[in-house]
CSV table of C-alpha atoms in Angstrom, one decimal:
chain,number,residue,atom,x,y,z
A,4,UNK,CA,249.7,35.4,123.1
A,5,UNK,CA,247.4,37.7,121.2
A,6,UNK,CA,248.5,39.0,118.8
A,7,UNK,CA,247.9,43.0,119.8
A,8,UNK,CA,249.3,42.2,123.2
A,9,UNK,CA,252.5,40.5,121.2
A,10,UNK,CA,252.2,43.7,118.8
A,11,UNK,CA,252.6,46.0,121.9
A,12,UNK,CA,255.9,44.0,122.8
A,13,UNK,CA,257.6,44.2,120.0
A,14,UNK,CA,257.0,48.2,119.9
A,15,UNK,CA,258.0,48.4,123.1
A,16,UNK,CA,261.0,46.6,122.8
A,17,UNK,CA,262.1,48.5,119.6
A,18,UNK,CA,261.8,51.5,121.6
A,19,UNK,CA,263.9,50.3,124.6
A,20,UNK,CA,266.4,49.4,121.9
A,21,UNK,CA,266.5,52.3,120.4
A,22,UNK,CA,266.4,54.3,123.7
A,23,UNK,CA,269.8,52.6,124.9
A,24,UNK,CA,271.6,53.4,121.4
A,25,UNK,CA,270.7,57.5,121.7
A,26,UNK,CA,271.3,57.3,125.9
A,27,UNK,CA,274.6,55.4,125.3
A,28,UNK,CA,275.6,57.8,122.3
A,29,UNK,CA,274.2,61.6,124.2
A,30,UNK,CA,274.4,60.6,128.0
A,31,UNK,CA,271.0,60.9,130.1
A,32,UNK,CA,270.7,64.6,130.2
A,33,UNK,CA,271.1,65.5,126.6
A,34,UNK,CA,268.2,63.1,125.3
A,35,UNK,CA,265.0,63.7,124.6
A,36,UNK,CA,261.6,61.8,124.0
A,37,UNK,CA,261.8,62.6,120.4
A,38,UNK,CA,265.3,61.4,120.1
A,39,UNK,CA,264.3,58.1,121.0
A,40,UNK,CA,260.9,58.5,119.0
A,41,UNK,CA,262.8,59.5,116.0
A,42,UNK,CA,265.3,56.8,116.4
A,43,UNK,CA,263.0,53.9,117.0
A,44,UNK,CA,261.2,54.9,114.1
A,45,UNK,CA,257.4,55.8,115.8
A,46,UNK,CA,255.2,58.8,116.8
A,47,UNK,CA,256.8,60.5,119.8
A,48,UNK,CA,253.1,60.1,122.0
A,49,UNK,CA,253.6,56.7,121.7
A,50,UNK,CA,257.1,56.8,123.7
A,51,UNK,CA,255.0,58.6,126.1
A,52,UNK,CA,251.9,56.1,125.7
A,53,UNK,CA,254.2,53.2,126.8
A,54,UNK,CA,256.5,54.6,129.4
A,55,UNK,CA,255.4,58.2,130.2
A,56,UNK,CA,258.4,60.7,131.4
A,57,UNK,CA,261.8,60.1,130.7
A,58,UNK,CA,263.2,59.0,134.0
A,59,UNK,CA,260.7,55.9,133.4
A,60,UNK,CA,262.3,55.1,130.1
A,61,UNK,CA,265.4,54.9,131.9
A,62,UNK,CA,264.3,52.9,134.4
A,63,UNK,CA,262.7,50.4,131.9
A,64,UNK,CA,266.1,50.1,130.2
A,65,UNK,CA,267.6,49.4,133.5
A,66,UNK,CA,265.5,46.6,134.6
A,67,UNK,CA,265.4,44.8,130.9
A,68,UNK,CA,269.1,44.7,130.8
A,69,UNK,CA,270.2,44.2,134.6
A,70,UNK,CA,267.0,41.3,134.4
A,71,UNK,CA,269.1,39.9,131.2
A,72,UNK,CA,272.2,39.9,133.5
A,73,UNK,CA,270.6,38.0,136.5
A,74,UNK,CA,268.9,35.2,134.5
A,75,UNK,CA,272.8,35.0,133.0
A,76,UNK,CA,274.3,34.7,136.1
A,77,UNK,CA,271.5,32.3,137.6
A,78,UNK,CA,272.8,29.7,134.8
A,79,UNK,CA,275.9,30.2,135.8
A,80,UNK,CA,275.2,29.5,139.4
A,81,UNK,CA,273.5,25.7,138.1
A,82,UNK,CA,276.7,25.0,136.3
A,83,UNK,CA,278.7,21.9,138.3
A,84,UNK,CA,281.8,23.6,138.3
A,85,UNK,CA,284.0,25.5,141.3
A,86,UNK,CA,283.7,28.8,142.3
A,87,UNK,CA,286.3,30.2,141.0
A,88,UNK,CA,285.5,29.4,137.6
A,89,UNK,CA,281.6,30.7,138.1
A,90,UNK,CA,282.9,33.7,138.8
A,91,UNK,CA,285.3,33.7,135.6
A,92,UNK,CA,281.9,32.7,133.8
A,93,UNK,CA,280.5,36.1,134.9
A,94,UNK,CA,283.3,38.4,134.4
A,95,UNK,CA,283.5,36.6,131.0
A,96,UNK,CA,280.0,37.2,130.3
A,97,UNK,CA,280.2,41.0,130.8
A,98,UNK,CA,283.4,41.9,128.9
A,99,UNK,CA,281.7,39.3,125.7
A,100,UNK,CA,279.5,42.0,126.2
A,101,UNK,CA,281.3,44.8,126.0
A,102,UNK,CA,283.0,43.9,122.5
A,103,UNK,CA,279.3,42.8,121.3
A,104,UNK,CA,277.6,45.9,122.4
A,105,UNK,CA,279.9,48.6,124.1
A,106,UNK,CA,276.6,50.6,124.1
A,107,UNK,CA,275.1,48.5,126.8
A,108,UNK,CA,278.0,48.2,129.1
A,109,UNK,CA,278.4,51.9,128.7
A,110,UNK,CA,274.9,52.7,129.8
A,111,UNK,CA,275.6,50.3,132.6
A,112,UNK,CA,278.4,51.9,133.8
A,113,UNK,CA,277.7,55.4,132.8
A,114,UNK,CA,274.5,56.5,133.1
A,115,UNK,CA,272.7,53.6,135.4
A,116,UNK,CA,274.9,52.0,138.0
A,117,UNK,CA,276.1,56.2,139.0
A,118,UNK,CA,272.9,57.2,138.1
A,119,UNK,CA,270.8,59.8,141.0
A,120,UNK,CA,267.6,60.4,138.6
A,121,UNK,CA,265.8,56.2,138.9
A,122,UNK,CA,263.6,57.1,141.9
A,123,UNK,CA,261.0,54.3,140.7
A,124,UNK,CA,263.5,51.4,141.8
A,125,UNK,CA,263.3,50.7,145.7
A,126,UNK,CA,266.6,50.1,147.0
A,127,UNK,CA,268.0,49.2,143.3
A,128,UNK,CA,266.6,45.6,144.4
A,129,UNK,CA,267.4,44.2,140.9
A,130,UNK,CA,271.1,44.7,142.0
A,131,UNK,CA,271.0,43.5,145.3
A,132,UNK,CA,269.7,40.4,143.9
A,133,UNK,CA,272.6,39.7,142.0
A,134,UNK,CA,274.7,40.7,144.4
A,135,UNK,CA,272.8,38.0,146.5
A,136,UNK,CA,273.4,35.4,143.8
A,137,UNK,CA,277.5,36.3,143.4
A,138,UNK,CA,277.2,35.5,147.4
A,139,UNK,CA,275.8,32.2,146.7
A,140,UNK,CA,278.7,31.9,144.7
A,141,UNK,CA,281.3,32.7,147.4
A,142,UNK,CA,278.9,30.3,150.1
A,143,UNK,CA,279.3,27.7,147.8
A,144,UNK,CA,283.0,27.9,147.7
A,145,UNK,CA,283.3,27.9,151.1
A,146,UNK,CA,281.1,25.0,151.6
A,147,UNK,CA,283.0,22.9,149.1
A,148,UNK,CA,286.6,24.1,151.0
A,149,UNK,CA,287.4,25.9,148.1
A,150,UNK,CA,287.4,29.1,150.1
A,151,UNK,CA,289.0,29.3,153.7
A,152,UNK,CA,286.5,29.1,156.3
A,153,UNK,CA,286.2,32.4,158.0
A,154,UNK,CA,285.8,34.3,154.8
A,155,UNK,CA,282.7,37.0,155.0
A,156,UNK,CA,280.6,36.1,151.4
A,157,UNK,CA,278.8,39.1,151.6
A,158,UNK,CA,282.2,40.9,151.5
A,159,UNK,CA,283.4,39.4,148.9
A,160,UNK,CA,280.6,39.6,146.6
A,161,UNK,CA,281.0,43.6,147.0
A,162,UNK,CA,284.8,43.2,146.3
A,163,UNK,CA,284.2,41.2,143.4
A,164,UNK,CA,281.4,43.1,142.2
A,165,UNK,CA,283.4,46.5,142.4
A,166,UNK,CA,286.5,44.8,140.3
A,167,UNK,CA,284.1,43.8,137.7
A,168,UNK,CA,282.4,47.3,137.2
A,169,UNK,CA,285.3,49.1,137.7
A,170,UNK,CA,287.1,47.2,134.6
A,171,UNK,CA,284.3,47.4,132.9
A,172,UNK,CA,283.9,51.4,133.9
A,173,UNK,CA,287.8,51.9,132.8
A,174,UNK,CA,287.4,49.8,129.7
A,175,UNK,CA,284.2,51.8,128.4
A,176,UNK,CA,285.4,55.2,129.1
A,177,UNK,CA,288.5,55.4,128.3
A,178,UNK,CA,290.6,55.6,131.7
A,179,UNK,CA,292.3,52.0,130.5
A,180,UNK,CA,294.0,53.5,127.4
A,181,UNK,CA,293.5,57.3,127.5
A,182,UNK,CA,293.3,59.0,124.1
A,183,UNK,CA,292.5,55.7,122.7
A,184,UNK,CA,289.7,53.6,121.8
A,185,UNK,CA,290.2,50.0,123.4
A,186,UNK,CA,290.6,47.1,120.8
A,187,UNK,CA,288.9,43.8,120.6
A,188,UNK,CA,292.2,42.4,121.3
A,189,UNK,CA,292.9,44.5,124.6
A,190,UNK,CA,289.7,43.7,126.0
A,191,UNK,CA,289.9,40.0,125.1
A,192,UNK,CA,293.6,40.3,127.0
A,193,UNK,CA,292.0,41.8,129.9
A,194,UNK,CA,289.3,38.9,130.1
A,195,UNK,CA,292.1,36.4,130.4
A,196,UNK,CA,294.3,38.7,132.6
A,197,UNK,CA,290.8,39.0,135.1
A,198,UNK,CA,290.5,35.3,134.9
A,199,UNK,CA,293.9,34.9,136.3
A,200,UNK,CA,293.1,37.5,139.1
A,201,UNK,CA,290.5,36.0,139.7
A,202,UNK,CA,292.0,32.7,140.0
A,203,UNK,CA,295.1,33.3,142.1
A,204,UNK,CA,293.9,33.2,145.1
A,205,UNK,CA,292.7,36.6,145.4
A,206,UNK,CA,289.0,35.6,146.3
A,207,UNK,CA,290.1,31.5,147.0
A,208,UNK,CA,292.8,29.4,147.4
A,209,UNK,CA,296.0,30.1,145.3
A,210,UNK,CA,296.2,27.7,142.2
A,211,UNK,CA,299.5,25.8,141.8
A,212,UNK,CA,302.5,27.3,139.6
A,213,UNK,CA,301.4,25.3,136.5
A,214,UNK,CA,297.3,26.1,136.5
A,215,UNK,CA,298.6,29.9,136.5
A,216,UNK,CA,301.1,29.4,133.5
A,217,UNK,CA,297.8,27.6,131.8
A,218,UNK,CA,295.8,30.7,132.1
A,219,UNK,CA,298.3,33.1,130.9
């Protein structure tokens, strides 16, 4: 790669990542261009150079770190294991997440997924794909008997999809513990308490006595 066009990366990846810490921090409607200019450390034209108005930063940050979560999940998807424990994998993934950088998930939940202002994504296709690839998931399953035969995939990728993001939503804004900030410990609790949901028969068949007493 050249070395301006690797140059012009790199800036615009530092601005991305310093456009989700001041989003995640002030919420969509309080920042401004030179928030994210002064933050990332350059002249505020170029903000504007790279990504012009606002509402197209956000969108940028939306596609980097939703594209991020659908190359995740397609590894998952390659992994030889059932479908219960691919979906684990993913819930997993996102509350890892959430203790790494509570920033992200908050934007995610927050200020994207509930978000009215990203006009420049048609249909949110970047979600639908992943929701497309959680429905592989649940296809697979019932392929491999894992699931019963008449279940609806594409319902089920919605239900699991909703009990993800709304954990997540509860976890990252307080409605879990109200009044209190959510440990490292809590969330890792809630990871294995999701994996159990997950795995009691509440999107397949129900484990046996013992595999439940293994994940608690």
């Amino acid at each position: 790669m050249p070395v301006r066009s690797r140059q012009k990366r790199e800036r615009q990846s530092d601005i991305l990542a310093a456009a989700i810490e001041v989003v995640a921090e002030k919420g969509y409607h309080q920042t401004r261009i030179s928030d994210i200019a002064d933050r990332a450390g350059v002249a505020y034209g170029l903000v504007y150079h790279y990504f012009g108005a606002k509402e197209r930063v956000l969108s940028a940050i939306f596609e980097s770190l939703w594209e991020r979560f659908e190359e995740r999940i397609r590894r998952i998807l390659a992994l030889e294991v059932s479908c219960v424990e691919k979906l684990a994998e993913i819930s997993d993934y996102m509350l890892d997440t959430l203790i790494a950088r509570p920033d992200v998930i908050k934007l995610l939940v927050q200020e994207i997924v509930r978000a009215h202002h990203i006009k420049d994504l048609p249909d949110l296709e970047i979600v639908r794909r992943i929701i497309g690839l959680i429905e592989d998931i649940f296809r697979e399953g019932i392929e491999h008997g894992e699931l019963p035969a008449e279940s609806d995939p594409r319902l089920l990728s919605f239900v699991y999809f909703g009990a993800v993001e709304m954990t997540l939503t509860a976890l990252s804004t307080g409605l879990y513990a109200p009044g209190r900030k959510v440990s490292s410990r809590q969330i890792k609790d809630v990871r294995r308490r999701l994996r159990v949901f997950i795995a009691s028969g509440s999107f397949g068949r129900a484990p046996s006595a013992d595999r439940l007493r293994e994940l608690l």
